[in-house]
Each structure stands twice: as structure tokens, then as C-alpha cells.
PDB file of C-alpha atoms and ligand atoms in Angstrom:
ATOM      1  CA  UNK A  12      33.893 -22.325  -2.434  1.00 42.00           C
ATOM      2  CA  UNK A  13      34.344 -18.541  -2.555  1.00 44.00           C
ATOM      3  CA  UNK A  14      31.465 -18.316  -5.053  1.00 44.00           C
ATOM      4  CA  UNK A  15      29.209 -20.278  -2.782  1.00 37.00           C
ATOM      5  CA  UNK A  16      30.051 -17.947   0.069  1.00 34.00           C
ATOM      6  CA  UNK A  17      29.180 -14.902  -2.057  1.00 38.00           C
ATOM      7  CA  UNK A  18      25.884 -16.504  -3.046  1.00 36.00           C
ATOM      8  CA  UNK A  19      24.964 -17.284   0.530  1.00 37.00           C
ATOM      9  CA  UNK A  20      25.976 -13.813   1.692  1.00 32.00           C
ATOM     10  CA  UNK A  21      24.031 -12.022  -1.024  1.00 39.00           C
ATOM     11  CA  UNK A  22      20.986 -14.155  -0.309  1.00 40.00           C
ATOM     12  CA  UNK A  23      21.226 -13.045   3.288  1.00 36.00           C
ATOM     13  CA  UNK A  24      21.735  -9.373   2.421  1.00 38.00           C
ATOM     14  CA  UNK A  25      19.053  -8.965  -0.257  1.00 37.00           C
ATOM     15  CA  UNK A  26      15.801  -8.187   1.541  1.00 38.00           C
ATOM     16  CA  UNK A  27      13.302 -10.909   0.909  1.00 35.00           C
ATOM     17  CA  UNK A  28       9.542 -10.981   1.033  1.00 34.00           C
ATOM     18  CA  UNK A  29       7.368  -7.934   0.617  1.00 35.00           C
ATOM     19  CA  UNK A  30       9.055  -4.697   1.494  1.00 35.00           C
ATOM     20  CA  UNK A  31       7.227  -1.640   2.816  1.00 34.00           C
ATOM     21  CA  UNK A  32       5.476   0.009  -0.122  1.00 33.00           C
ATOM     22  CA  UNK A  33       6.963   3.404   0.639  1.00 33.00           C
ATOM     23  CA  UNK A  34       7.678   5.144   3.845  1.00 35.00           C
ATOM     24  CA  UNK A  35       5.248   6.251   5.863  1.00 43.00           C
ATOM     25  CA  UNK A  36      -1.476   4.382   8.512  1.00 96.00           C
ATOM     26  CA  UNK A  37       2.463   2.898   8.948  1.00 97.00           C
ATOM     27  CA  UNK A  38       4.293   2.204   5.684  1.00 97.00           C
ATOM     28  CA  UNK A  39       1.516   3.735   3.605  1.00 98.00           C
ATOM     29  CA  UNK A  40       1.061   6.525   1.128  1.00 98.00           C
ATOM     30  CA  UNK A  41      -1.264   9.497   0.605  1.00 98.00           C
ATOM     31  CA  UNK A  42      -4.837   8.779  -0.476  1.00 98.00           C
ATOM     32  CA  UNK A  43      -7.325  11.299  -1.865  1.00 98.00           C
ATOM     33  CA  UNK A  44     -10.721  11.965  -0.335  1.00 98.00           C
ATOM     34  CA  UNK A  45     -12.137  12.344  -3.877  1.00 98.00           C
ATOM     35  CA  UNK A  46     -11.359   8.676  -4.568  1.00 98.00           C
ATOM     36  CA  UNK A  47     -12.503   7.591  -1.092  1.00 98.00           C
ATOM     37  CA  UNK A  48     -15.444   9.905  -0.304  1.00 98.00           C
ATOM     38  CA  UNK A  49     -16.857   7.512   2.331  1.00 98.00           C
ATOM     39  CA  UNK A  50     -13.744   7.762   4.535  1.00 99.00           C
ATOM     40  CA  UNK A  51     -14.442   9.899   7.616  1.00 98.00           C
ATOM     41  CA  UNK A  52     -12.635  10.698  10.839  1.00 98.00           C
ATOM     42  CA  UNK A  53     -13.981  11.145  14.336  1.00 98.00           C
ATOM     43  CA  UNK A  54     -12.967  13.964  16.645  1.00 98.00           C
ATOM     44  CA  UNK A  55     -13.951  15.146  20.094  1.00 98.00           C
ATOM     45  CA  UNK A  56     -15.800  18.439  20.518  1.00 97.00           C
ATOM     46  CA  UNK A  57     -12.466  20.274  20.460  1.00 97.00           C
ATOM     47  CA  UNK A  58     -11.503  18.820  17.098  1.00 97.00           C
ATOM     48  CA  UNK A  59      -8.913  16.266  18.250  1.00 98.00           C
ATOM     49  CA  UNK A  60      -9.026  13.234  15.914  1.00 98.00           C
ATOM     50  CA  UNK A  61      -9.005   9.834  17.616  1.00 98.00           C
ATOM     51  CA  UNK A  62     -10.588   7.276  15.236  1.00 98.00           C
ATOM     52  CA  UNK A  63     -11.837   6.637  11.721  1.00 98.00           C
ATOM     53  CA  UNK A  64     -15.153   5.559  10.276  1.00 98.00           C
ATOM     54  CA  UNK A  65     -16.967   4.763   7.035  1.00 99.00           C
ATOM     55  CA  UNK A  66     -20.095   6.323   5.604  1.00 98.00           C
ATOM     56  CA  UNK A  67     -22.255   3.248   4.871  1.00 98.00           C
ATOM     57  CA  UNK A  68     -25.507   5.155   4.180  1.00 98.00           C
ATOM     58  CA  UNK A  69     -26.093   8.910   3.697  1.00 98.00           C
ATOM     59  CA  UNK A  70     -26.627   9.469   7.436  1.00 98.00           C
ATOM     60  CA  UNK A  71     -24.893   6.409   8.950  1.00 98.00           C
ATOM     61  CA  UNK A  72     -21.239   5.955   9.897  1.00 99.00           C
ATOM     62  CA  UNK A  73     -19.850   2.537  10.779  1.00 99.00           C
ATOM     63  CA  UNK A  74     -16.964   2.616  13.263  1.00 98.00           C
ATOM     64  CA  UNK A  75     -15.473   0.517  16.058  1.00 98.00           C
ATOM     65  CA  UNK A  76     -17.402   0.158  19.322  1.00 98.00           C
ATOM     66  CA  UNK A  77     -14.200   0.761  21.291  1.00 98.00           C
ATOM     67  CA  UNK A  78     -13.904   4.171  19.622  1.00 98.00           C
ATOM     68  CA  UNK A  79     -17.204   5.513  20.920  1.00 98.00           C
ATOM     69  CA  UNK A  80     -18.112   3.443  23.988  1.00 98.00           C
ATOM     70  CA  UNK A  81     -18.691   5.749  26.937  1.00 97.00           C
ATOM     71  CA  UNK A  82     -18.885   8.861  24.774  1.00 97.00           C
ATOM     72  CA  UNK A  83     -22.034  10.863  24.325  1.00 97.00           C
ATOM     73  CA  UNK A  84     -23.119  11.833  20.787  1.00 98.00           C
ATOM     74  CA  UNK A  85     -22.967  15.546  21.567  1.00 97.00           C
ATOM     75  CA  UNK A  86     -19.257  15.296  22.344  1.00 97.00           C
ATOM     76  CA  UNK A  87     -18.512  13.529  19.071  1.00 98.00           C
ATOM     77  CA  UNK A  88     -17.932  14.932  15.592  1.00 98.00           C
ATOM     78  CA  UNK A  89     -17.887  13.124  12.258  1.00 98.00           C
ATOM     79  CA  UNK A  90     -15.654  14.904   9.768  1.00 98.00           C
ATOM     80  CA  UNK A  91     -16.503  13.950   6.168  1.00 98.00           C
ATOM     81  CA  UNK A  92     -15.143  15.134   2.841  1.00 98.00           C
ATOM     82  CA  UNK A  93     -11.878  16.346   4.389  1.00 98.00           C
ATOM     83  CA  UNK A  94      -8.539  14.810   3.417  1.00 98.00           C
ATOM     84  CA  UNK A  95      -6.354  17.273   5.354  1.00 98.00           C
ATOM     85  CA  UNK A  96      -7.392  17.400   9.013  1.00 98.00           C
ATOM     86  CA  UNK A  97      -6.208  21.017   9.214  1.00 98.00           C
ATOM     87  CA  UNK A  98      -8.250  22.211   6.230  1.00 98.00           C
ATOM     88  CA  UNK A  99     -11.234  23.601   8.147  1.00 96.00           C
ATOM     89  CA  UNK A 100     -12.768  24.950   4.935  1.00 97.00           C
ATOM     90  CA  UNK A 101     -13.353  21.581   3.291  1.00 98.00           C
ATOM     91  CA  UNK A 102     -16.004  18.956   3.954  1.00 98.00           C
ATOM     92  CA  UNK A 103     -18.703  18.786   6.600  1.00 98.00           C
ATOM     93  CA  UNK A 104     -18.553  18.378  10.378  1.00 98.00           C
ATOM     94  CA  UNK A 105     -21.624  16.583  11.750  1.00 98.00           C
ATOM     95  CA  UNK A 106     -22.643  15.807  15.332  1.00 98.00           C
ATOM     96  CA  UNK A 107     -24.279  12.379  15.663  1.00 98.00           C
ATOM     97  CA  UNK A 108     -27.788  12.195  17.079  1.00 98.00           C
ATOM     98  CA  UNK A 109     -27.463   8.567  18.167  1.00 98.00           C
ATOM     99  CA  UNK A 110     -24.851   5.846  18.849  1.00 98.00           C
ATOM    100  CA  UNK A 111     -25.649   2.149  18.396  1.00 98.00           C
ATOM    101  CA  UNK A 112     -23.110  -0.169  20.016  1.00 98.00           C
ATOM    102  CA  UNK A 113     -23.169  -3.834  19.140  1.00 98.00           C
ATOM    103  CA  UNK A 114     -25.158  -5.250  22.063  1.00 98.00           C
ATOM    104  CA  UNK A 115     -22.589  -8.012  22.707  1.00 98.00           C
ATOM    105  CA  UNK A 116     -19.553  -5.709  22.667  1.00 98.00           C
ATOM    106  CA  UNK A 117     -17.229  -6.065  25.664  1.00 98.00           C
ATOM    107  CA  UNK A 118     -13.712  -5.343  24.360  1.00 97.00           C
ATOM    108  CA  UNK A 119     -12.111  -5.086  20.916  1.00 98.00           C
ATOM    109  CA  UNK A 120     -10.135  -8.324  21.277  1.00 97.00           C
ATOM    110  CA  UNK A 121     -13.282 -10.259  22.190  1.00 97.00           C
ATOM    111  CA  UNK A 122     -15.161  -9.382  18.973  1.00 97.00           C
ATOM    112  CA  UNK A 123     -18.318  -7.399  18.145  1.00 98.00           C
ATOM    113  CA  UNK A 124     -16.209  -4.239  17.890  1.00 98.00           C
ATOM    114  CA  UNK A 125     -18.810  -2.328  15.867  1.00 98.00           C
ATOM    115  CA  UNK A 126     -20.828   0.830  16.330  1.00 98.00           C
ATOM    116  CA  UNK A 127     -23.109   2.842  14.057  1.00 98.00           C
ATOM    117  CA  UNK A 128     -23.451   6.616  14.387  1.00 98.00           C
ATOM    118  CA  UNK A 129     -26.668   8.159  13.111  1.00 98.00           C
ATOM    119  CA  UNK A 130     -26.297  11.698  11.779  1.00 98.00           C
ATOM    120  CA  UNK A 131     -29.039  14.303  11.843  1.00 97.00           C
ATOM    121  CA  UNK A 132     -28.606  14.984   8.139  1.00 96.00           C
ATOM    122  CA  UNK A 133     -27.726  13.019   5.006  1.00 98.00           C
ATOM    123  CA  UNK A 134     -24.197  13.826   3.823  1.00 98.00           C
ATOM    124  CA  UNK A 135     -23.529  14.580   0.137  1.00 98.00           C
ATOM    125  CA  UNK A 136     -20.826  11.884  -0.161  1.00 98.00           C
ATOM    126  CA  UNK A 137     -21.130   8.420  -1.702  1.00 98.00           C
ATOM    127  CA  UNK A 138     -21.505   5.719   0.929  1.00 98.00           C
ATOM    128  CA  UNK A 139     -19.612   2.416   0.698  1.00 98.00           C
ATOM    129  CA  UNK A 140     -21.651  -0.801   0.919  1.00 98.00           C
ATOM    130  CA  UNK A 141     -20.496  -3.289   3.536  1.00 98.00           C
ATOM    131  CA  UNK A 142     -19.601  -6.928   2.817  1.00 98.00           C
ATOM    132  CA  UNK A 143     -22.424  -9.450   3.122  1.00 97.00           C
ATOM    133  CA  UNK A 144     -22.566 -13.145   3.951  1.00 96.00           C
ATOM    134  CA  UNK A 145     -22.045 -13.949   0.231  1.00 97.00           C
ATOM    135  CA  UNK A 146     -18.734 -12.043   0.159  1.00 98.00           C
ATOM    136  CA  UNK A 147     -16.716 -14.886   1.679  1.00 97.00           C
ATOM    137  CA  UNK A 148     -14.136 -14.823  -1.151  1.00 97.00           C
ATOM    138  CA  UNK A 149     -12.994 -11.340  -0.063  1.00 98.00           C
ATOM    139  CA  UNK A 150     -11.673 -12.951   3.137  1.00 98.00           C
ATOM    140  CA  UNK A 151      -9.542 -15.600   1.399  1.00 98.00           C
ATOM    141  CA  UNK A 152      -5.889 -15.413   2.471  1.00 98.00           C
ATOM    142  CA  UNK A 153      -3.919 -13.297   0.021  1.00 98.00           C
ATOM    143  CA  UNK A 154      -6.806 -11.022  -0.968  1.00 98.00           C
ATOM    144  CA  UNK A 155      -5.307  -7.559  -1.332  1.00 98.00           C
ATOM    145  CA  UNK A 156      -7.195  -5.139   0.889  1.00 98.00           C
ATOM    146  CA  UNK A 157      -6.675  -1.409   1.253  1.00 98.00           C
ATOM    147  CA  UNK A 158      -6.776   0.181   4.718  1.00 98.00           C
ATOM    148  CA  UNK A 159      -7.294   3.920   5.143  1.00 98.00           C
ATOM    149  CA  UNK A 160      -6.923   6.359   7.984  1.00 98.00           C
ATOM    150  CA  UNK A 161      -5.445   9.387   9.684  1.00 98.00           C
ATOM    151  CA  UNK A 162      -3.766   7.341  12.419  1.00 98.00           C
ATOM    152  CA  UNK A 163      -0.173   7.222  13.556  1.00 98.00           C
ATOM    153  CA  UNK A 164       2.496   6.732  10.904  1.00 98.00           C
ATOM    154  CA  UNK A 165       4.765   4.913  13.377  1.00 98.00           C
ATOM    155  CA  UNK A 166       4.022   3.019  16.595  1.00 97.00           C
ATOM    156  CA  UNK A 167       4.986   5.872  18.902  1.00 96.00           C
ATOM    157  CA  UNK A 168       4.659   8.652  16.393  1.00 97.00           C
ATOM    158  CA  UNK A 169       1.995  11.253  15.712  1.00 96.00           C
ATOM    159  CA  UNK A 170      -1.240  10.771  13.838  1.00 97.00           C
ATOM    160  CA  UNK A 171      -1.278  11.793  10.197  1.00 98.00           C
ATOM    161  CA  UNK A 172      -2.469  15.199   9.017  1.00 98.00           C
ATOM    162  CA  UNK A 173      -3.478  13.664   5.671  1.00 98.00           C
ATOM    163  CA  UNK A 174      -5.528  10.601   4.729  1.00 98.00           C
ATOM    164  CA  UNK A 175      -3.192   7.643   4.220  1.00 98.00           C
ATOM    165  CA  UNK A 176      -3.651   4.183   2.737  1.00 98.00           C
ATOM    166  CA  UNK A 177      -1.798   0.887   2.678  1.00 98.00           C
ATOM    167  CA  UNK A 178      -2.307  -2.394   0.860  1.00 98.00           C
ATOM    168  CA  UNK A 179      -2.564  -5.314   3.285  1.00 98.00           C
ATOM    169  CA  UNK A 180      -3.191  -8.927   2.230  1.00 98.00           C
ATOM    170  CA  UNK A 181      -5.554 -11.103   4.266  1.00 98.00           C
ATOM    171  CA  UNK A 182      -3.516 -13.564   6.375  1.00 98.00           C
ATOM    172  CA  UNK A 183      -4.620 -17.151   7.086  1.00 98.00           C
ATOM    173  CA  UNK A 184      -6.750 -17.524  10.232  1.00 98.00           C
ATOM    174  CA  UNK A 185      -4.416 -20.183  11.658  1.00 97.00           C
ATOM    175  CA  UNK A 186      -1.536 -17.686  11.474  1.00 98.00           C
ATOM    176  CA  UNK A 187      -3.608 -15.109  13.395  1.00 98.00           C
ATOM    177  CA  UNK A 188      -4.550 -17.701  16.035  1.00 98.00           C
ATOM    178  CA  UNK A 189      -0.909 -18.664  16.509  1.00 98.00           C
ATOM    179  CA  UNK A 190       0.200 -15.075  17.008  1.00 98.00           C
ATOM    180  CA  UNK A 191      -2.871 -14.024  19.038  1.00 98.00           C
ATOM    181  CA  UNK A 192      -4.127 -17.030  21.048  1.00 94.00           C
ATOM    182  CA  UNK A 193      -7.495 -15.430  21.845  1.00 95.00           C
ATOM    183  CA  UNK A 194      -8.154 -14.371  18.229  1.00 98.00           C
ATOM    184  CA  UNK A 195     -11.807 -15.181  17.343  1.00 97.00           C
ATOM    185  CA  UNK A 196     -11.854 -16.508  13.743  1.00 97.00           C
ATOM    186  CA  UNK A 197     -15.591 -16.106  13.245  1.00 97.00           C
ATOM    187  CA  UNK A 198     -15.598 -12.435  14.218  1.00 98.00           C
ATOM    188  CA  UNK A 199     -12.201 -11.168  13.070  1.00 98.00           C
ATOM    189  CA  UNK A 200      -9.544 -11.488  10.405  1.00 98.00           C
ATOM    190  CA  UNK A 201      -5.995 -10.276  10.370  1.00 98.00           C
ATOM    191  CA  UNK A 202      -4.181  -8.626   7.484  1.00 98.00           C
ATOM    192  CA  UNK A 203      -0.678  -7.466   6.755  1.00 98.00           C
ATOM    193  CA  UNK A 204       2.765  -8.992   6.319  1.00 98.00           C
ATOM    194  CA  UNK A 205       4.447 -11.576   8.486  1.00 97.00           C
ATOM    195  CA  UNK A 206       7.508  -9.324   8.520  1.00 98.00           C
ATOM    196  CA  UNK A 207       5.547  -6.271   9.666  1.00 98.00           C
ATOM    197  CA  UNK A 208       6.556  -2.817   8.323  1.00 98.00           C
ATOM    198  CA  UNK A 209       3.105  -1.943   6.899  1.00 98.00           C
ATOM    199  CA  UNK A 210       0.052  -1.759   9.185  1.00 98.00           C
ATOM    200  CA  UNK A 211      -2.729   0.302  10.642  1.00 98.00           C
ATOM    201  CA  UNK A 212      -2.024   2.020  13.961  1.00 98.00           C
ATOM    202  CA  UNK A 213      -3.571   4.000  16.781  1.00 98.00           C
ATOM    203  CA  UNK A 214      -6.044   6.517  15.368  1.00 98.00           C
ATOM    204  CA  UNK A 215      -6.916   4.255  12.426  1.00 98.00           C
ATOM    205  CA  UNK A 216      -9.316   2.223  14.575  1.00 98.00           C
ATOM    206  CA  UNK A 217     -12.907   2.311  13.401  1.00 98.00           C
ATOM    207  CA  UNK A 218     -11.764   3.097   9.882  1.00 98.00           C
ATOM    208  CA  UNK A 219     -12.177   1.106   6.675  1.00 98.00           C
ATOM    209  CA  UNK A 220     -10.301  -1.744   5.067  1.00 98.00           C
ATOM    210  CA  UNK A 221     -11.787  -2.294   1.634  1.00 98.00           C
ATOM    211  CA  UNK A 222     -11.745  -4.397  -1.543  1.00 98.00           C
ATOM    212  CA  UNK A 223     -13.946  -4.795  -4.584  1.00 93.00           C
ATOM    213  CA  UNK A 224     -15.925  -1.656  -3.768  1.00 97.00           C
ATOM    214  CA  UNK A 225     -16.992  -2.990  -0.378  1.00 98.00           C
ATOM    215  CA  UNK A 226     -16.182  -2.428   3.261  1.00 98.00           C
ATOM    216  CA  UNK A 227     -14.549  -5.734   4.226  1.00 98.00           C
ATOM    217  CA  UNK A 228     -13.339  -4.829   7.724  1.00 98.00           C
ATOM    218  CA  UNK A 229     -13.196  -2.229  10.458  1.00 98.00           C
ATOM    219  CA  UNK A 230      -9.787  -1.552  12.024  1.00 98.00           C
ATOM    220  CA  UNK A 231      -9.942  -2.947  15.542  1.00 98.00           C
ATOM    221  CA  UNK A 232      -6.736  -3.954  17.386  1.00 98.00           C
ATOM    222  CA  UNK A 233      -3.248  -5.456  17.261  1.00 98.00           C
ATOM    223  CA  UNK A 234      -0.085  -5.599  19.314  1.00 98.00           C
ATOM    224  CA  UNK A 235       1.758  -2.388  18.588  1.00 98.00           C
ATOM    225  CA  UNK A 236       2.010  -1.315  14.975  1.00 98.00           C
ATOM    226  CA  UNK A 237       3.864  -2.857  12.042  1.00 98.00           C
ATOM    227  CA  UNK A 238       5.738  -5.267  14.328  1.00 98.00           C
ATOM    228  CA  UNK A 239       7.083  -8.464  12.841  1.00 98.00           C
ATOM    229  CA  UNK A 240       4.602 -11.311  13.434  1.00 98.00           C
ATOM    230  CA  UNK A 241       1.956  -8.949  14.891  1.00 98.00           C
ATOM    231  CA  UNK A 242      -0.481  -8.012  12.104  1.00 98.00           C
ATOM    232  CA  UNK A 243      -3.482  -5.736  12.530  1.00 98.00           C
ATOM    233  CA  UNK A 244      -6.833  -7.287  13.416  1.00 98.00           C
ATOM    234  CA  UNK A 245     -10.058  -6.219  11.716  1.00 98.00           C
ATOM    235  CA  UNK A 246     -13.754  -6.855  12.314  1.00 98.00           C
ATOM    236  CA  UNK A 247     -15.063  -9.483   9.861  1.00 98.00           C
ATOM    237  CA  UNK A 248     -17.882  -7.208   8.696  1.00 98.00           C
ATOM    238  CA  UNK A 249     -19.736  -9.818   6.578  1.00 98.00           C
ATOM    239  CA  UNK A 250     -20.404 -11.778   9.741  1.00 98.00           C
ATOM    240  CA  UNK A 251     -22.351  -8.810  11.147  1.00 98.00           C
ATOM    241  CA  UNK A 252     -24.375  -7.913   8.039  1.00 98.00           C
ATOM    242  CA  UNK A 253     -27.578  -9.189   9.572  1.00 97.00           C
ATOM    243  CA  UNK A 254     -27.035  -7.149  12.749  1.00 98.00           C
ATOM    244  CA  UNK A 255     -26.163  -4.047  10.725  1.00 98.00           C
ATOM    245  CA  UNK A 256     -28.989  -4.040   8.174  1.00 97.00           C
ATOM    246  CA  UNK A 257     -31.775  -2.998  10.564  1.00 97.00           C
ATOM    247  CA  UNK A 258     -29.540  -0.265  12.051  1.00 98.00           C
ATOM    248  CA  UNK A 259     -28.077   1.075   8.793  1.00 98.00           C
ATOM    249  CA  UNK A 260     -31.190   0.724   6.624  1.00 91.00           C
ATOM    250  CA  UNK A 261     -34.138   0.725   9.029  1.00 89.00           C
ATOM    251  CA  UNK A 262     -37.542   0.084   7.505  1.00 84.00           C
ATOM    252  CA  UNK A 263     -39.507   3.343   7.238  1.00 81.00           C
ATOM    253  CA  UNK A 264     -41.894   3.747  10.156  1.00 77.00           C
ATOM    254  CA  UNK A 265     -45.178   2.155   9.265  1.00 75.00           C
ATOM    255  CA  UNK A 266     -48.014   4.531   8.699  1.00 75.00           C
ATOM    256  CA  UNK A 267     -50.825   3.449  10.973  1.00 73.00           C
ATOM    257  CA  UNK A 268     -54.321   4.231   9.825  1.00 71.00           C
ATOM    258  CA  UNK A 269     -56.367   6.111  12.385  1.00 64.00           C
TER     259      UNK A 269
HETATM  260  C1  LIG B  11      -5.404   1.281  17.964  1.00 53.80           C
HETATM  261  O1  LIG B  11      -5.017   1.336  19.121  1.00 53.80           O
HETATM  262  C2  LIG B  11      -4.799   0.280  17.056  1.00 53.80           C
HETATM  263  N1  LIG B  11      -1.671  -2.398  14.352  1.00 53.80           N
HETATM  264  C3  LIG B  11      -5.216   0.208  15.744  1.00 53.80           C
HETATM  265  C4  LIG B  11      -4.647  -0.717  14.898  1.00 53.80           C
HETATM  266  C5  LIG B  11      -3.677  -1.572  15.368  1.00 53.80           C
HETATM  267  C6  LIG B  11      -3.249  -1.508  16.668  1.00 53.80           C
HETATM  268  C7  LIG B  11      -3.815  -0.577  17.527  1.00 53.80           C
HETATM  269  C8  LIG B  11      -3.066  -2.547  14.424  1.00 53.80           C
HETATM  270  O2  LIG B  11      -6.269   2.050  17.550  1.00 53.80           O
END
């Protein structure tokens, strides 16, 4: 009887499930810009970072529509090639020349949370291709994705000085629908752990979640950060490939004979 009690007690005391990878994105770890050269952050004209983004072509940055809606390109800066936000000597700061918002965008939790920034110059960093319609397997529940960003490292904490990353498995759509009743399966997916602890957070929005050398999602929304039962929600990028192609890789202007 005593043995049984000890067994039951130890089962209760030993943490179960997946624990936070480390301490400190929330529950993440440092990531290098050398290994993730397509990871960029967005700042205002004064240099305050507020979102992330991904270089998807030499002069195109994919981000979240809610990050840039209502902002004018001249008050935006894309910071590329810089892992430490305070290291003003590294990387390149570029001012976009144009902002494309998904034409159906209304609010992050209604879908279509995508925007493309066009830069005036090609950046010398390798872009990351985005997932296409044929990349369905990347969205299977359990697929290990990697989210990156300079966002908050706790729900009410400060954003990170350094680029951080966390591994987040894709969760089943029916789980996401149960926790977020207005979740739109076709346009979004959620990723993380049912127990919380590891997640993206404010300031990570617009940034990448990747697998297999492709951009699988764009950080979009969630209730708080790293809360139990409240995973992060990401744009299902493959679903938008056909909207993105003409914006990211426009056909060269046709030369018209005189
Ligand atoms: C945000 O406000 C935000 N926990 C980003 C990610 C998540 C929640 C909020 C996911 O930018």
C-alpha cells in the first residue's frame, strides 16, 4: 500500500510531457544570423523593433499584414544580417519602397495576415523559399518547426536583444479550433505544446517559422504567450503561394516594340 502511494506520488511529481527546452521567442535559445541569414526584423524610423520578417527574394520581405497596416514605407526599416539589435555596425538597414497588403486582410485572427515589403536594393543575404501547395506534409501534426524572432521572452517581459529560436510541433487543427473557436483551418495552423511554456510572443509577429529549408508559417497571433492550452497561431503560407508568386517574383516588364 505504501509502495503504491509512493508510485502515485512520484508520478504526480515528475513533470510529464515536453518540458521547456531551456529558459528563455519564450522558452527558446539563441540562434545565429549566419545560420538564418533570411531572418530580419522591422523597426520604426527611430530604430524601435516591433516585428519580424523573412527575406523571400533578394529585395522582398514577407511579414504579417498586422505589422505594417497603416504604416508608410518611409517610416519603416528592415534590418537584415544583424543578430544583436544593438550592434549598429553589422548588417544592412533598408527602407522599403512599397508595401503590399493581402487584399482580403481585415485582422490577424480572420486570416490573410500577410504583407510583402519591396526594398529598393537587393540584399546580399540568402532568401528562404516559401512553402507551396505541394508542401502539405510540412503541416502534418507533430512536424517539428522552428520559430525565430527578437520578440518578448515572457508574456509581459521585454523583447530580446538577440535572435532567438524555439522548436514548436504543429498541433492538430481540431485542437486549435477547440481552443480558438474562430480559428480558420484553411488559412492558419497552430504550433506549440498543449502545456504551454514555449511559444512566440509579441514582437515575433511577422517572423518565420520554418522546416525543411522552407518558410512554413508567419507568426500571427495567440492568446498571451506560452500559456497552457493557448498555442501560437501562424499563417498557413502554402495556402497563399499563388497570391505571393506575382508579388515576390513579378514577371519582368515586357519590352514593347515601338
Ligand atoms: C503578438 O502580439 C503575438 N503567442 C505574437 C505571437 C503570439 C501572440 C501574440 C503567440 O505579436
